[in-house]
């Protein structure tokens, strides 16, 4: 009499969720910023800097690799962490009504997402005008690099940088959300969200 073969069920790991809130400051102008910081005259700045550079933005957050939400990545059988999707989500200002002049993600033109750890910087995602929507910007994944050493580092930096369509009259706050696939040593992949 043959016994039925019972397949052992693998227990799905809980998702790893890390949402990073970032803010693009309101427009100050490179000329004014340089004059304040370096004492350079506005006229000299205008003669040497492309006006398009006035719309460049950069925001970043440096995070510890010991965050509780990253604990699943420290399991000994985790072999690789691959970025599966990335997006920006608009965070409206609390207490402010949405109306004319309200900054949304629609103010962005294009951008890139980088991870930096242990003196290494890697380009992981990007977006262009076609992806930009007022409340959400899905990004395109760049490559399939194993990001485990970045996320297991003592500290790592998430950077979003790019260009605006127009100058911001108020700060623009958004959440960067990355989703990863965790690959274990036995070849299984488990979806995880960062």
PDB file of C-alpha atoms in Angstrom:
ATOM      1  CA  UNK A   1       0.000   0.000   0.000  1.00  0.00           C
ATOM      2  CA  UNK A   2       1.451   3.317  -1.122  1.00  0.00           C
ATOM      3  CA  UNK A   3       1.364   6.241   1.242  1.00  0.00           C
ATOM      4  CA  UNK A   4       0.319   9.572  -0.232  1.00  0.00           C
ATOM      5  CA  UNK A   5       3.145  12.059  -0.670  1.00  0.00           C
ATOM      6  CA  UNK A   6       2.471  15.233   1.250  1.00  0.00           C
ATOM      7  CA  UNK A   7       4.372  18.285  -0.002  1.00  0.00           C
ATOM      8  CA  UNK A   8       5.759  20.420   2.796  1.00  0.00           C
ATOM      9  CA  UNK A   9       4.275  23.893   2.649  1.00  0.00           C
ATOM     10  CA  UNK A  10       6.777  26.710   2.716  1.00  0.00           C
ATOM     11  CA  UNK A  11       5.879  29.490   5.106  1.00  0.00           C
ATOM     12  CA  UNK A  12       5.710  32.843   3.346  1.00  0.00           C
ATOM     13  CA  UNK A  13       7.777  35.530   5.012  1.00  0.00           C
ATOM     14  CA  UNK A  14       6.027  38.705   6.055  1.00  0.00           C
ATOM     15  CA  UNK A  15       6.669  41.599   3.699  1.00  0.00           C
ATOM     16  CA  UNK A  16       9.471  44.016   4.491  1.00  0.00           C
ATOM     17  CA  UNK A  17       7.959  47.497   4.242  1.00  0.00           C
ATOM     18  CA  UNK A  18      10.125  50.618   4.286  1.00  0.00           C
ATOM     19  CA  UNK A  19       8.516  53.834   3.109  1.00  0.00           C
ATOM     20  CA  UNK A  20      10.896  56.778   3.048  1.00  0.00           C
ATOM     21  CA  UNK A  21       9.362  60.262   3.201  1.00  0.00           C
ATOM     22  CA  UNK A  22      11.394  62.858   1.310  1.00  0.00           C
ATOM     23  CA  UNK A  23      10.868  66.568   0.655  1.00  0.00           C
ATOM     24  CA  UNK A  24      11.932  68.770  -2.248  1.00  0.00           C
ATOM     25  CA  UNK A  25      12.354  72.280  -0.880  1.00  0.00           C
ATOM     26  CA  UNK A  26      10.560  75.190  -2.457  1.00  0.00           C
ATOM     27  CA  UNK A  27      12.422  77.026  -5.197  1.00  0.00           C
ATOM     28  CA  UNK A  28      15.091  79.440  -4.015  1.00  0.00           C
ATOM     29  CA  UNK A  29      17.087  79.858  -7.207  1.00  0.00           C
ATOM     30  CA  UNK A  30      20.710  78.899  -7.706  1.00  0.00           C
ATOM     31  CA  UNK A  31      21.793  82.513  -7.903  1.00  0.00           C
ATOM     32  CA  UNK A  32      20.286  83.420  -4.545  1.00  0.00           C
ATOM     33  CA  UNK A  33      21.456  80.187  -2.928  1.00  0.00           C
ATOM     34  CA  UNK A  34      25.023  80.659  -4.142  1.00  0.00           C
ATOM     35  CA  UNK A  35      25.044  84.300  -3.098  1.00  0.00           C
ATOM     36  CA  UNK A  36      23.927  83.301   0.400  1.00  0.00           C
ATOM     37  CA  UNK A  37      26.352  80.387   0.713  1.00  0.00           C
ATOM     38  CA  UNK A  38      29.420  81.698  -1.108  1.00  0.00           C
ATOM     39  CA  UNK A  39      28.990  85.466  -1.451  1.00  0.00           C
ATOM     40  CA  UNK A  40      28.971  85.217  -5.266  1.00  0.00           C
ATOM     41  CA  UNK A  41      27.076  87.941  -7.091  1.00  0.00           C
ATOM     42  CA  UNK A  42      23.805  86.999  -8.791  1.00  0.00           C
ATOM     43  CA  UNK A  43      24.956  88.543 -12.052  1.00  0.00           C
ATOM     44  CA  UNK A  44      28.040  86.304 -12.170  1.00  0.00           C
ATOM     45  CA  UNK A  45      25.890  83.261 -11.486  1.00  0.00           C
ATOM     46  CA  UNK A  46      23.439  84.109 -14.270  1.00  0.00           C
ATOM     47  CA  UNK A  47      26.269  84.408 -16.762  1.00  0.00           C
ATOM     48  CA  UNK A  48      27.761  81.000 -15.954  1.00  0.00           C
ATOM     49  CA  UNK A  49      24.880  78.665 -15.105  1.00  0.00           C
ATOM     50  CA  UNK A  50      22.418  77.190 -17.571  1.00  0.00           C
ATOM     51  CA  UNK A  51      18.886  78.299 -16.554  1.00  0.00           C
ATOM     52  CA  UNK A  52      17.783  74.658 -16.798  1.00  0.00           C
ATOM     53  CA  UNK A  53      19.977  73.850 -13.814  1.00  0.00           C
ATOM     54  CA  UNK A  54      17.636  75.994 -11.723  1.00  0.00           C
ATOM     55  CA  UNK A  55      15.107  73.146 -11.877  1.00  0.00           C
ATOM     56  CA  UNK A  56      17.380  70.384 -10.557  1.00  0.00           C
ATOM     57  CA  UNK A  57      16.388  68.728  -7.277  1.00  0.00           C
ATOM     58  CA  UNK A  58      18.102  66.276  -4.941  1.00  0.00           C
ATOM     59  CA  UNK A  59      16.734  64.754  -1.754  1.00  0.00           C
ATOM     60  CA  UNK A  60      18.060  61.846   0.264  1.00  0.00           C
ATOM     61  CA  UNK A  61      17.713  59.980   3.528  1.00  0.00           C
ATOM     62  CA  UNK A  62      20.446  58.083   5.362  1.00  0.00           C
ATOM     63  CA  UNK A  63      19.023  55.065   7.170  1.00  0.00           C
ATOM     64  CA  UNK A  64      20.451  52.439   9.524  1.00  0.00           C
ATOM     65  CA  UNK A  65      20.607  48.874   8.259  1.00  0.00           C
ATOM     66  CA  UNK A  66      19.322  47.791  11.678  1.00  0.00           C
ATOM     67  CA  UNK A  67      15.781  49.084  11.095  1.00  0.00           C
ATOM     68  CA  UNK A  68      13.262  46.548  12.443  1.00  0.00           C
ATOM     69  CA  UNK A  69      11.557  46.411   9.043  1.00  0.00           C
ATOM     70  CA  UNK A  70      14.785  45.113   7.468  1.00  0.00           C
ATOM     71  CA  UNK A  71      15.179  42.265   9.966  1.00  0.00           C
ATOM     72  CA  UNK A  72      14.003  39.662   7.424  1.00  0.00           C
ATOM     73  CA  UNK A  73      17.052  40.439   5.280  1.00  0.00           C
ATOM     74  CA  UNK A  74      19.421  39.284   8.037  1.00  0.00           C
ATOM     75  CA  UNK A  75      18.211  35.666   7.911  1.00  0.00           C
ATOM     76  CA  UNK A  76      21.156  33.345   7.174  1.00  0.00           C
ATOM     77  CA  UNK A  77      19.468  31.741   4.149  1.00  0.00           C
ATOM     78  CA  UNK A  78      18.946  35.059   2.291  1.00  0.00           C
ATOM     79  CA  UNK A  79      21.279  35.006  -0.716  1.00  0.00           C
ATOM     80  CA  UNK A  80      20.087  37.955  -2.811  1.00  0.00           C
ATOM     81  CA  UNK A  81      17.729  40.922  -2.775  1.00  0.00           C
ATOM     82  CA  UNK A  82      16.530  42.161  -6.157  1.00  0.00           C
ATOM     83  CA  UNK A  83      14.536  45.326  -6.790  1.00  0.00           C
ATOM     84  CA  UNK A  84      11.195  44.363  -8.357  1.00  0.00           C
ATOM     85  CA  UNK A  85       9.347  47.693  -8.469  1.00  0.00           C
ATOM     86  CA  UNK A  86       9.759  51.269  -7.279  1.00  0.00           C
ATOM     87  CA  UNK A  87       7.413  54.236  -7.109  1.00  0.00           C
ATOM     88  CA  UNK A  88       6.912  57.675  -5.630  1.00  0.00           C
ATOM     89  CA  UNK A  89       3.662  58.490  -3.809  1.00  0.00           C
ATOM     90  CA  UNK A  90       2.529  62.054  -3.191  1.00  0.00           C
ATOM     91  CA  UNK A  91       2.010  63.030   0.471  1.00  0.00           C
ATOM     92  CA  UNK A  92      -0.340  66.040   0.671  1.00  0.00           C
ATOM     93  CA  UNK A  93       0.462  68.670   3.276  1.00  0.00           C
ATOM     94  CA  UNK A  94      -1.722  68.052   6.338  1.00  0.00           C
ATOM     95  CA  UNK A  95      -4.220  70.801   6.986  1.00  0.00           C
ATOM     96  CA  UNK A  96      -3.827  72.384   3.537  1.00  0.00           C
ATOM     97  CA  UNK A  97      -6.549  72.215   0.925  1.00  0.00           C
ATOM     98  CA  UNK A  98      -5.592  71.029  -2.534  1.00  0.00           C
ATOM     99  CA  UNK A  99      -5.914  73.863  -5.005  1.00  0.00           C
ATOM    100  CA  UNK A 100      -4.017  76.053  -7.401  1.00  0.00           C
ATOM    101  CA  UNK A 101      -0.355  76.242  -6.465  1.00  0.00           C
ATOM    102  CA  UNK A 102      -0.447  72.988  -4.493  1.00  0.00           C
ATOM    103  CA  UNK A 103       2.740  71.075  -5.356  1.00  0.00           C
ATOM    104  CA  UNK A 104       2.119  67.505  -6.540  1.00  0.00           C
ATOM    105  CA  UNK A 105       4.316  64.941  -8.249  1.00  0.00           C
ATOM    106  CA  UNK A 106       3.063  66.441 -11.525  1.00  0.00           C
ATOM    107  CA  UNK A 107       5.718  69.140 -10.985  1.00  0.00           C
ATOM    108  CA  UNK A 108       8.464  66.570 -11.664  1.00  0.00           C
ATOM    109  CA  UNK A 109       9.963  66.067 -15.114  1.00  0.00           C
ATOM    110  CA  UNK A 110      12.354  63.159 -14.654  1.00  0.00           C
ATOM    111  CA  UNK A 111      14.404  61.526 -11.940  1.00  0.00           C
ATOM    112  CA  UNK A 112      16.623  58.745 -10.717  1.00  0.00           C
ATOM    113  CA  UNK A 113      16.851  56.599  -7.606  1.00  0.00           C
ATOM    114  CA  UNK A 114      20.214  55.607  -6.121  1.00  0.00           C
ATOM    115  CA  UNK A 115      21.334  53.478  -3.187  1.00  0.00           C
ATOM    116  CA  UNK A 116      24.684  54.212  -1.543  1.00  0.00           C
ATOM    117  CA  UNK A 117      26.499  52.115   1.074  1.00  0.00           C
ATOM    118  CA  UNK A 118      30.128  51.377   1.962  1.00  0.00           C
ATOM    119  CA  UNK A 119      31.378  54.014  -0.525  1.00  0.00           C
ATOM    120  CA  UNK A 120      29.466  52.355  -3.378  1.00  0.00           C
ATOM    121  CA  UNK A 121      26.638  54.058  -5.250  1.00  0.00           C
ATOM    122  CA  UNK A 122      24.279  52.235  -7.591  1.00  0.00           C
ATOM    123  CA  UNK A 123      21.547  53.467  -9.933  1.00  0.00           C
ATOM    124  CA  UNK A 124      18.485  51.311  -9.241  1.00  0.00           C
ATOM    125  CA  UNK A 125      15.494  53.051 -10.884  1.00  0.00           C
ATOM    126  CA  UNK A 126      14.453  56.029 -12.994  1.00  0.00           C
ATOM    127  CA  UNK A 127      11.415  57.823 -14.388  1.00  0.00           C
ATOM    128  CA  UNK A 128      10.642  60.193 -17.244  1.00  0.00           C
ATOM    129  CA  UNK A 129       7.786  62.502 -18.291  1.00  0.00           C
ATOM    130  CA  UNK A 130       5.571  59.593 -19.416  1.00  0.00           C
ATOM    131  CA  UNK A 131       5.534  58.032 -15.940  1.00  0.00           C
ATOM    132  CA  UNK A 132       4.736  61.250 -14.062  1.00  0.00           C
ATOM    133  CA  UNK A 133       1.227  61.516 -12.581  1.00  0.00           C
ATOM    134  CA  UNK A 134       0.087  63.961  -9.873  1.00  0.00           C
ATOM    135  CA  UNK A 135      -0.314  61.357  -7.099  1.00  0.00           C
ATOM    136  CA  UNK A 136       2.029  58.551  -8.168  1.00  0.00           C
ATOM    137  CA  UNK A 137       5.137  58.008 -10.275  1.00  0.00           C
ATOM    138  CA  UNK A 138       6.051  54.411 -11.166  1.00  0.00           C
ATOM    139  CA  UNK A 139       9.761  54.028 -11.870  1.00  0.00           C
ATOM    140  CA  UNK A 140      11.592  51.747 -14.285  1.00  0.00           C
ATOM    141  CA  UNK A 141      14.047  49.296 -12.728  1.00  0.00           C
ATOM    142  CA  UNK A 142      17.665  49.654 -13.853  1.00  0.00           C
ATOM    143  CA  UNK A 143      19.433  46.294 -13.962  1.00  0.00           C
ATOM    144  CA  UNK A 144      19.128  43.299 -11.663  1.00  0.00           C
ATOM    145  CA  UNK A 145      21.942  43.850  -9.180  1.00  0.00           C
ATOM    146  CA  UNK A 146      21.970  41.995  -5.862  1.00  0.00           C
ATOM    147  CA  UNK A 147      21.288  44.777  -3.326  1.00  0.00           C
ATOM    148  CA  UNK A 148      21.793  42.661  -0.209  1.00  0.00           C
ATOM    149  CA  UNK A 149      25.121  44.239   0.774  1.00  0.00           C
ATOM    150  CA  UNK A 150      23.595  47.722   0.498  1.00  0.00           C
ATOM    151  CA  UNK A 151      20.604  46.953   2.719  1.00  0.00           C
ATOM    152  CA  UNK A 152      22.684  44.981   5.241  1.00  0.00           C
ATOM    153  CA  UNK A 153      25.206  47.809   5.613  1.00  0.00           C
ATOM    154  CA  UNK A 154      25.447  49.658   8.920  1.00  0.00           C
ATOM    155  CA  UNK A 155      24.109  52.754   7.133  1.00  0.00           C
ATOM    156  CA  UNK A 156      22.780  53.239   3.612  1.00  0.00           C
ATOM    157  CA  UNK A 157      21.448  56.255   1.722  1.00  0.00           C
ATOM    158  CA  UNK A 158      18.405  56.420  -0.523  1.00  0.00           C
ATOM    159  CA  UNK A 159      18.595  59.283  -3.007  1.00  0.00           C
ATOM    160  CA  UNK A 160      15.997  60.642  -5.416  1.00  0.00           C
ATOM    161  CA  UNK A 161      17.272  63.323  -7.791  1.00  0.00           C
ATOM    162  CA  UNK A 162      16.212  64.797 -11.109  1.00  0.00           C
ATOM    163  CA  UNK A 163      14.538  67.817 -12.665  1.00  0.00           C
ATOM    164  CA  UNK A 164      11.280  69.698 -12.138  1.00  0.00           C
ATOM    165  CA  UNK A 165       8.898  70.849 -14.885  1.00  0.00           C
ATOM    166  CA  UNK A 166       8.485  74.146 -13.057  1.00  0.00           C
ATOM    167  CA  UNK A 167       9.656  75.971  -9.969  1.00  0.00           C
ATOM    168  CA  UNK A 168       8.037  74.983  -6.699  1.00  0.00           C
ATOM    169  CA  UNK A 169       6.303  77.699  -4.677  1.00  0.00           C
ATOM    170  CA  UNK A 170       5.984  75.338  -1.680  1.00  0.00           C
ATOM    171  CA  UNK A 171       7.884  72.225  -0.536  1.00  0.00           C
ATOM    172  CA  UNK A 172       6.852  68.940  -2.187  1.00  0.00           C
ATOM    173  CA  UNK A 173       6.714  65.889   0.103  1.00  0.00           C
ATOM    174  CA  UNK A 174       6.458  62.331  -1.203  1.00  0.00           C
ATOM    175  CA  UNK A 175       7.123  58.758  -0.194  1.00  0.00           C
ATOM    176  CA  UNK A 176       9.634  56.564  -2.019  1.00  0.00           C
ATOM    177  CA  UNK A 177       8.465  52.951  -1.955  1.00  0.00           C
ATOM    178  CA  UNK A 178      10.633  50.082  -3.225  1.00  0.00           C
ATOM    179  CA  UNK A 179       9.540  46.470  -3.604  1.00  0.00           C
ATOM    180  CA  UNK A 180      12.094  43.676  -3.517  1.00  0.00           C
ATOM    181  CA  UNK A 181      12.232  39.974  -4.276  1.00  0.00           C
ATOM    182  CA  UNK A 182      14.256  38.062  -1.678  1.00  0.00           C
ATOM    183  CA  UNK A 183      16.086  35.044  -3.054  1.00  0.00           C
ATOM    184  CA  UNK A 184      17.081  32.320  -0.592  1.00  0.00           C
ATOM    185  CA  UNK A 185      19.991  29.900  -0.898  1.00  0.00           C
ATOM    186  CA  UNK A 186      17.667  27.121  -2.059  1.00  0.00           C
ATOM    187  CA  UNK A 187      16.566  29.265  -5.002  1.00  0.00           C
ATOM    188  CA  UNK A 188      13.128  30.293  -3.708  1.00  0.00           C
ATOM    189  CA  UNK A 189      11.992  33.866  -4.192  1.00  0.00           C
ATOM    190  CA  UNK A 190       9.862  35.687  -1.656  1.00  0.00           C
ATOM    191  CA  UNK A 191       8.283  39.051  -2.470  1.00  0.00           C
ATOM    192  CA  UNK A 192       9.193  41.782  -0.047  1.00  0.00           C
ATOM    193  CA  UNK A 193       8.313  45.457  -0.037  1.00  0.00           C
ATOM    194  CA  UNK A 194      10.668  48.191   0.987  1.00  0.00           C
TER     195      UNK A 194
END
